[in-house]
Short mmCIF file of C-alpha atoms in Angstrom, two decimals:
data_model
loop_
_atom_site.label_atom_id
_atom_site.label_comp_id
_atom_site.label_asym_id
_atom_site.label_seq_id
_atom_site.Cartn_x
_atom_site.Cartn_y
_atom_site.Cartn_z
CA MET A 1019 192.36 257.48 193.16
CA GLY A 1020 189.50 255.22 192.64
CA LYS A 1021 189.03 252.52 195.03
CA ILE A 1022 188.77 248.76 195.22
CA VAL A 1023 185.82 246.81 196.37
CA ALA A 1024 185.71 243.46 197.44
CA VAL A 1025 182.46 241.69 197.90
CA HIS A 1026 183.18 238.60 200.56
CA SER A 1027 181.49 236.40 202.57
CA TYR A 1028 181.88 233.33 204.78
CA LYS A 1029 179.07 231.31 203.46
CA GLY A 1030 178.09 230.56 199.72
CA GLY A 1031 174.87 231.48 198.96
CA THR A 1032 174.95 234.40 200.47
CA GLY A 1033 174.30 236.63 197.32
CA LYS A 1034 178.29 237.75 196.34
CA THR A 1035 177.69 237.40 192.60
CA LEU A 1036 174.60 238.92 192.81
CA ILE A 1037 175.93 242.09 194.80
CA SER A 1038 178.94 242.71 193.15
CA LEU A 1039 177.73 242.55 189.41
CA ASN A 1040 174.59 244.55 190.26
CA LEU A 1041 176.39 246.87 192.05
CA ALA A 1042 179.12 247.23 189.64
CA VAL A 1043 176.57 248.03 187.18
CA THR A 1044 174.98 250.44 189.20
CA LEU A 1045 178.27 252.29 189.38
CA ALA A 1046 178.68 252.35 185.53
CA LYS A 1047 175.43 253.75 185.12
CA MET A 1048 176.20 256.36 187.15
CA GLY A 1049 178.64 257.39 185.13
CA LYS A 1050 181.78 255.85 186.89
CA LYS A 1051 184.38 253.87 185.37
CA VAL A 1052 184.08 250.33 186.62
CA CYS A 1053 185.95 246.69 186.03
CA LEU A 1054 184.59 243.65 187.68
CA MET A 1055 186.90 240.69 188.35
CA ASP A 1056 185.59 237.60 188.96
CA LEU A 1057 188.04 235.63 191.47
CA ASP A 1058 185.98 233.00 192.50
CA PHE A 1059 188.26 230.49 190.68
CA ARG A 1060 186.97 227.31 192.12
CA ALA A 1061 183.19 228.19 191.17
CA PRO A 1062 183.27 230.97 188.17
CA SER A 1063 180.21 232.94 187.75
CA LEU A 1064 180.82 236.00 185.96
CA SER A 1065 181.37 234.24 182.11
CA ILE A 1066 177.99 232.49 182.24
CA LEU A 1067 175.91 235.30 183.81
CA LEU A 1068 177.36 237.84 181.18
CA LYS A 1069 177.22 235.14 178.47
CA ILE A 1070 181.01 234.83 177.75
CA GLU A 1071 181.82 231.79 175.97
CA LYS A 1072 185.16 232.33 174.59
CA ALA A 1073 187.90 234.55 175.75
CA GLN A 1074 191.50 234.65 174.29
CA TYR A 1075 192.59 235.09 178.57
CA TRP A 1076 191.04 234.77 181.57
CA LEU A 1077 192.18 236.42 184.69
CA ASN A 1078 193.96 233.06 185.71
CA ASP A 1079 196.23 233.84 182.83
CA TYR A 1080 196.72 237.27 184.44
CA LEU A 1081 197.71 236.03 187.81
CA ASN A 1082 199.85 233.14 186.30
CA GLY A 1083 201.68 235.99 184.68
CA SER A 1084 201.08 234.80 181.30
CA CYS A 1085 199.49 238.32 180.04
CA GLU A 1086 198.99 241.89 181.22
CA ILE A 1087 195.47 242.64 182.68
CA ASP A 1088 194.41 244.65 179.36
CA LYS A 1089 194.21 241.15 177.55
CA VAL A 1090 191.59 239.82 179.97
CA MET A 1091 189.39 243.03 180.20
CA ILE A 1092 186.49 242.65 177.85
CA ASP A 1093 184.67 245.92 177.25
CA LEU A 1094 180.95 245.20 178.32
CA SER A 1095 179.89 249.36 178.18
CA LEU A 1096 177.95 249.29 175.47
CA ARG A 1097 175.75 246.53 176.94
CA ILE A 1098 174.72 248.47 180.23
CA ALA A 1099 175.97 252.15 179.94
CA GLU A 1100 177.54 254.76 177.66
CA LYS A 1101 181.16 254.12 175.77
CA ASP A 1102 184.19 253.24 178.45
CA ARG A 1103 182.29 252.67 181.39
CA PHE A 1104 181.84 248.96 182.33
CA TYR A 1105 184.77 246.37 182.01
CA VAL A 1106 184.88 242.63 183.20
CA CYS A 1107 187.59 240.32 183.95
CA PRO A 1108 186.34 236.63 183.81
CA ALA A 1109 187.96 233.70 185.71
CA ASN A 1110 188.08 230.62 183.44
CA PRO A 1111 185.04 228.01 184.07
CA SER A 1112 186.81 225.18 182.20
CA ILE A 1113 187.32 222.35 184.64
CA GLU A 1114 190.91 221.89 183.84
CA ALA A 1115 191.78 225.45 184.70
CA ILE A 1116 189.42 225.27 187.89
CA ARG A 1117 191.97 221.98 188.87
CA ASP A 1118 194.98 223.63 187.67
CA ILE A 1119 194.13 226.56 190.27
CA THR A 1120 193.33 224.49 193.25
CA ALA A 1121 196.38 223.15 193.17
CA ARG A 1122 198.78 225.89 193.30
CA ASP A 1123 201.59 226.15 196.01
CA ARG A 1124 202.10 229.02 198.68
CA LYS A 1125 204.87 230.84 196.40
CA TRP A 1126 202.41 231.07 193.54
CA GLU A 1127 199.91 232.74 195.78
CA MET A 1128 202.48 235.07 197.16
CA ARG A 1129 203.20 235.99 193.37
CA ALA A 1130 199.35 236.16 192.73
CA LEU A 1131 199.04 238.57 195.43
CA GLY A 1132 201.68 240.54 194.19
CA ARG A 1133 199.49 240.73 190.78
CA LEU A 1134 196.16 241.56 192.50
CA LEU A 1135 198.52 244.26 194.30
CA PHE A 1136 199.78 246.04 191.03
CA LEU A 1137 196.04 246.32 189.82
CA ARG A 1138 196.27 249.44 192.10
CA ASN A 1139 198.69 251.36 189.70
CA ALA A 1140 197.61 249.76 186.53
CA LEU A 1141 193.92 250.36 186.59
CA LEU A 1142 193.11 252.90 189.06
CA LYS A 1143 196.08 255.38 188.47
CA ASP A 1144 197.28 254.44 184.82
CA ARG A 1145 193.97 253.86 183.34
CA ALA A 1146 191.83 256.48 185.63
CA PHE A 1147 189.06 253.57 186.71
CA ASP A 1148 187.08 254.82 189.34
CA TYR A 1149 186.38 251.37 190.92
CA VAL A 1150 187.58 247.79 190.86
CA VAL A 1151 184.95 245.39 192.06
CA PHE A 1152 186.04 241.99 193.31
CA ASP A 1153 183.65 238.93 193.62
CA THR A 1154 185.54 236.64 195.37
CA SER A 1155 185.02 232.92 196.70
CA PRO A 1156 183.71 232.81 200.26
CA GLY A 1157 185.52 231.95 203.60
CA LEU A 1158 189.23 231.49 204.01
CA GLN A 1159 190.43 230.73 200.54
CA TYR A 1160 193.51 231.79 199.00
CA SER A 1161 192.06 233.77 196.26
CA ALA A 1162 189.43 235.41 198.69
CA ILE A 1163 192.15 236.45 201.74
CA ASN A 1164 194.54 237.74 198.38
CA ALA A 1165 191.11 239.98 197.25
CA ILE A 1166 190.76 241.22 200.81
CA VAL A 1167 194.47 242.45 200.99
CA ALA A 1168 194.44 244.27 197.97
CA ALA A 1169 191.14 246.07 198.57
CA ASP A 1170 190.07 248.91 200.19
CA ILE A 1171 186.84 248.37 201.32
CA VAL A 1172 185.40 244.74 201.91
CA LEU A 1173 181.63 244.42 201.93
CA VAL A 1174 180.53 241.67 203.79
CA ALA A 1175 177.01 239.73 202.54
CA THR A 1176 175.52 237.58 205.12
CA THR A 1177 172.11 236.24 205.91
CA LEU A 1178 170.47 235.47 208.90
CA ASP A 1179 171.44 231.90 209.24
CA SER A 1180 172.82 231.39 212.42
CA SER A 1181 176.17 229.82 211.34
CA ASP A 1182 176.38 232.32 209.01
CA VAL A 1183 176.20 234.80 211.25
CA GLU A 1184 178.81 233.05 213.66
CA GLY A 1185 181.47 232.81 210.72
CA THR A 1186 180.79 236.15 209.94
CA ARG A 1187 181.35 237.29 213.28
CA MET A 1188 184.61 235.33 213.14
CA ILE A 1189 186.26 236.22 209.87
CA LEU A 1190 185.42 240.21 211.06
CA HIS A 1191 187.59 240.23 213.53
CA GLY A 1192 190.02 236.71 212.59
CA LEU A 1193 190.80 238.12 208.96
CA TYR A 1194 189.34 242.01 208.07
CA ASP A 1195 190.57 243.58 211.45
CA LEU A 1196 194.16 241.68 211.22
CA PHE A 1197 194.55 243.35 207.65
CA GLU A 1198 192.92 246.68 209.17
CA LYS A 1199 190.51 246.74 206.37
CA LYS A 1200 187.45 248.80 206.74
CA ALA A 1201 184.23 246.09 206.42
CA GLU A 1202 180.92 247.29 205.86
CA ILE A 1203 177.91 244.47 206.36
CA VAL A 1204 175.46 243.95 203.56
CA LEU A 1205 172.84 242.34 205.17
CA ASN A 1206 171.11 239.69 202.52
CA LYS A 1207 167.52 237.72 202.00
CA VAL A 1208 166.19 239.47 204.76
CA THR A 1209 162.54 238.25 205.47
CA PHE A 1210 160.61 240.76 207.52
CA LEU A 1211 160.62 243.03 204.57
CA ASP A 1212 158.93 245.91 206.68
CA SER A 1213 161.32 246.29 209.55
CA VAL A 1214 163.83 247.06 206.81
CA ARG A 1215 162.44 250.37 205.98
CA VAL A 1216 160.54 251.02 208.99
CA GLY A 1217 163.24 250.19 211.96
CA ARG A 1218 166.29 251.10 210.09
CA GLU A 1219 168.01 252.43 212.92
CA LYS A 1220 167.06 249.30 214.95
CA LEU A 1221 168.53 247.00 212.18
CA GLN A 1222 171.36 249.28 212.38
CA LYS A 1223 172.07 248.78 216.01
CA MET A 1224 171.26 245.37 215.93
CA VAL A 1225 174.27 244.95 213.50
CA LYS A 1226 176.76 246.76 215.55
CA ASP A 1227 175.65 244.67 218.39
CA VAL A 1228 176.01 241.57 216.90
CA TYR A 1229 178.92 242.57 214.34
CA SER A 1230 180.85 245.32 215.72
CA ALA A 1231 180.68 246.51 212.21
CA PRO A 1232 178.29 249.05 210.57
CA LEU A 1233 175.73 248.14 208.10
CA LEU A 1234 175.90 249.39 204.82
CA GLU A 1235 172.75 248.18 203.47
CA ALA A 1236 169.83 245.58 203.74
CA ILE A 1237 168.27 243.65 201.35
CA PRO A 1238 164.86 241.87 201.54
CA CYS A 1239 164.29 238.44 200.14
CA PHE A 1240 162.73 239.33 196.30
CA CYS A 1241 161.40 236.06 194.76
CA GLU A 1242 161.73 238.43 191.46
CA ILE A 1243 165.62 237.82 191.81
CA SER A 1244 164.84 233.67 192.06
CA LYS A 1245 162.35 234.05 189.06
CA ALA A 1246 165.04 236.11 186.92
CA GLU A 1247 167.36 233.10 187.51
CA GLY A 1248 170.30 234.77 186.55
CA LYS A 1249 169.63 235.35 183.34
CA ASN A 1250 169.86 238.98 182.84
CA ILE A 1251 171.39 242.02 184.86
CA PHE A 1252 168.74 242.92 187.12
CA VAL A 1253 169.12 246.48 187.82
CA HIS A 1254 169.58 246.79 183.96
CA GLU A 1255 166.30 244.85 183.24
CA LYS A 1256 164.18 246.38 186.17
CA PRO A 1257 165.45 250.02 186.95
CA ASP A 1258 162.27 250.58 188.66
CA HIS A 1259 162.39 247.56 191.01
CA PRO A 1260 163.25 247.92 194.83
CA PHE A 1261 166.08 246.07 194.88
CA THR A 1262 167.66 248.39 191.80
CA LYS A 1263 166.90 251.36 193.95
CA ILE A 1264 168.64 249.56 196.92
CA MET A 1265 171.42 248.98 194.92
CA TYR A 1266 171.31 252.76 193.63
CA GLU A 1267 171.60 253.84 197.52
CA MET A 1268 174.45 251.72 198.17
CA ALA A 1269 176.63 252.82 195.58
CA THR A 1270 175.82 256.17 196.85
CA LYS A 1271 176.74 255.20 200.32
CA ILE A 1272 179.91 253.53 198.95
CA GLU A 1273 181.06 257.12 197.04
CA LYS A 1274 180.90 258.80 200.38
CA LEU A 1275 182.91 255.94 202.45
CA MET B 1270 243.65 260.83 206.55
CA SER B 1271 243.39 260.25 210.64
CA SER B 1272 239.72 260.49 212.17
CA SER B 1273 241.17 263.63 213.55
CA GLU B 1274 241.99 265.26 210.32
CA PHE B 1275 238.94 264.08 208.98
CA LEU B 1276 236.79 265.37 211.72
CA GLU B 1277 238.34 269.24 210.89
CA SER B 1278 237.96 268.88 207.32
CA LYS B 1279 233.95 268.31 207.89
CA LYS B 1280 231.01 270.34 208.99
CA PRO B 1281 229.65 269.77 212.15
CA LEU B 1282 226.43 268.57 210.78
CA GLN B 1283 228.11 265.65 207.96
CA VAL B 1284 230.18 264.51 211.01
CA LEU B 1285 227.05 263.96 213.51
CA GLU B 1286 225.34 262.07 210.17
CA LYS B 1287 228.08 259.71 209.52
CA ILE B 1288 228.15 258.80 213.03
CA LYS B 1289 224.36 258.63 212.88
CA GLU B 1290 224.79 256.09 209.89
CA SER B 1291 227.09 254.09 212.10
CA LEU B 1292 224.97 254.16 215.01
CA GLU B 1293 222.03 252.56 212.53
CA ARG B 1294 224.16 250.06 211.01
CA LEU B 1295 225.45 248.98 214.53
CA ASN B 1296 221.89 248.83 215.87
CA GLU B 1297 220.71 246.51 212.59
CA LYS B 1298 224.01 244.20 213.50
CA MET B 1299 222.66 244.02 216.96
CA GLU B 1300 218.74 243.55 216.45
CA ILE B 1301 220.26 240.42 213.72
CA ILE B 1302 222.13 239.41 216.93
CA ILE B 1303 219.58 239.26 219.22
CA GLU B 1304 216.77 237.70 216.54
CA LEU B 1305 219.37 235.12 215.84
CA GLN B 1306 219.72 234.21 219.71
CA LYS B 1307 216.09 234.15 220.46
CA HIS B 1308 216.03 231.38 217.31
CA GLY B 1309 218.66 229.44 219.19
CA GLN B 1310 221.10 229.22 216.11
CA ARG B 1311 224.86 229.54 216.05
CA ASP B 1312 224.54 230.98 212.92
CA ALA B 1313 222.25 232.03 210.06
CA GLN B 1314 222.94 228.96 207.77
CA ALA B 1315 220.45 226.97 209.80
CA ILE B 1316 217.65 229.46 209.35
CA PRO B 1317 215.86 229.02 205.95
CA SER B 1318 217.00 231.50 203.50
CA GLU B 1319 213.70 231.93 201.88
CA ALA B 1320 209.83 231.34 203.17
CA PRO B 1321 207.21 232.49 201.16
CA LEU B 1322 204.98 235.76 202.37
CA ASP B 1323 201.88 234.24 201.27
CA VAL B 1324 198.58 235.73 203.01
CA MET B 1325 198.22 232.72 205.53
CA THR B 1326 201.99 233.48 206.18
CA LEU B 1327 201.27 236.95 207.08
CA LEU B 1328 198.01 235.81 208.93
CA SER B 1329 199.96 233.92 211.50
CA MET B 1330 202.17 236.49 212.19
CA PRO B 1331 202.28 238.81 215.16
CA ASP B 1332 200.59 242.13 214.72
CA HIS B 1333 203.33 244.10 214.66
CA LEU B 1334 205.53 242.24 212.07
CA ARG B 1335 202.27 241.93 209.94
CA LYS B 1336 202.20 245.73 209.54
CA THR B 1337 205.64 245.96 208.47
CA ALA B 1338 205.29 242.91 205.79
CA MET B 1339 201.95 244.32 204.57
CA ALA B 1340 203.75 247.63 203.95
CA VAL B 1341 206.28 246.20 201.57
CA CYS B 1342 204.04 243.51 199.79
CA ARG B 1343 202.14 247.05 199.02
CA MET B 1344 205.30 249.14 197.63
CA GLY B 1345 207.22 246.02 196.57
CA ARG B 1346 210.67 247.68 197.44
CA ALA B 1347 211.23 249.78 200.21
CA THR B 1348 213.67 251.24 202.69
CA ALA B 1349 212.79 251.51 206.71
CA GLU B 1350 212.03 255.24 206.15
CA GLU B 1351 209.21 254.68 203.39
CA VAL B 1352 207.69 251.96 205.46
CA ALA B 1353 207.87 254.22 208.58
CA GLN B 1354 205.81 256.74 206.26
CA GLN B 1355 203.21 254.22 205.77
CA THR B 1356 202.85 252.61 209.18
CA LYS B 1357 203.33 255.77 210.84
CA ARG B 1358 205.81 254.29 213.44
CA ALA B 1359 209.41 254.96 214.24
CA ARG B 1360 211.95 254.29 211.46
CA ALA B 1361 214.62 252.49 213.71
CA VAL B 1362 211.20 250.44 214.88
CA GLU B 1363 210.51 249.45 211.17
CA SER B 1364 214.30 248.60 210.56
CA ALA B 1365 214.51 246.33 213.48
CA TYR B 1366 210.99 244.69 212.24
CA LEU B 1367 212.15 244.45 208.61
CA ASN B 1368 215.79 242.96 209.61
CA GLN B 1369 213.62 240.38 211.71
CA LEU B 1370 211.46 239.61 208.54
CA VAL B 1371 214.99 239.11 206.51
CA ILE B 1372 216.28 236.83 209.05
CA MET B 1373 213.03 234.91 209.03
CA GLY B 1374 213.36 234.22 205.27
CA TYR B 1375 210.58 236.55 204.14
CA LEU B 1376 212.09 239.28 203.10
CA LYS B 1377 215.26 240.08 200.88
CA LYS B 1378 217.74 243.07 201.53
CA GLU B 1379 219.77 245.17 199.07
CA ARG B 1380 222.30 247.79 200.15
CA LYS B 1381 222.81 250.52 197.52
CA GLY B 1382 224.95 253.19 198.62
CA ARG B 1383 223.99 254.71 202.07
CA LYS B 1384 220.29 253.31 201.32
CA ALA B 1385 219.41 249.50 201.95
CA TYR B 1386 216.30 248.32 200.59
CA PHE B 1387 213.89 245.72 201.38
CA TYR B 1388 211.71 243.47 199.02
CA ILE B 1389 210.16 240.48 198.26
CA GLU B 1390 212.06 237.93 195.94
CA LYS B 1391 209.50 236.80 193.20
#
């Protein structure tokens, strides 16, 4: 059976959406059947990045119990890979929808967790998806914790910013450990580019010492990514870029987890 | 039928099973009494009959109960035996924790024949 991967972080701006979108596309290009879900309901981005202007149903509607997941899934396979490989479930980006989801009570969140847990059967078992990738909101928000509980693997995107390091340490032990989740560190925006390649073992030891969690991948700080302004799917547009190569390495490692 | 007649008419294994089942029910009842005493309540009425089992509640639970509650969350509806298979703990232990969660208002319990099912009321 396939796997559910949640991409989470303590702080915002660590590259969760960049990593989840490019990882999902990379897996699809490798021939896997992938569904990418936008679980950042307070600041949805997939609809904008993938230029999905109108949708009959959003992921919000699925969690509300107003429709089944099939109605939300948009097939974007032909944009990046062969048929039946890449599906997306965007979150509703309208201000009303963001307001609406922010005001939900605990009982609603409990039902939403049940709906997310149900995806294991609905997508991995019944529809033979190899991967479901959750792009989550940062920190300890309901939607993010629901996603973590429903996931098999949590990729923790983090930078070397000191507040991010401390916060990440906190959630590793106060969140993922409590739910017995396998957490893997993705160190993003690493500025000492050479050390990433040359001193990989050293970096791995450093991460292990600081976080007591394994380093899955280190991604250097690439100006080309900022320059692209989120207007394209990077790994698709730039197949020979070092970032794309790192995404393929990361996807291969995830396969083996 | 008197109890001696009952014993004679059944095979030893069936009798043992019957005893085991009765002991399990007795054990469940004792667990409930212990739990009620812990809450310092005279009856179950004063304890909330329903509390949402959301992720924040799960996070604030003691580790041993969270493990049980998570297993029910994943399965939706389960017996103590099924929960024990997931958590790899003893059935009797899971039965105690599940009954605690029922008393705390997070789970509901329903009996069907010999089996007791635990579930989350949506």
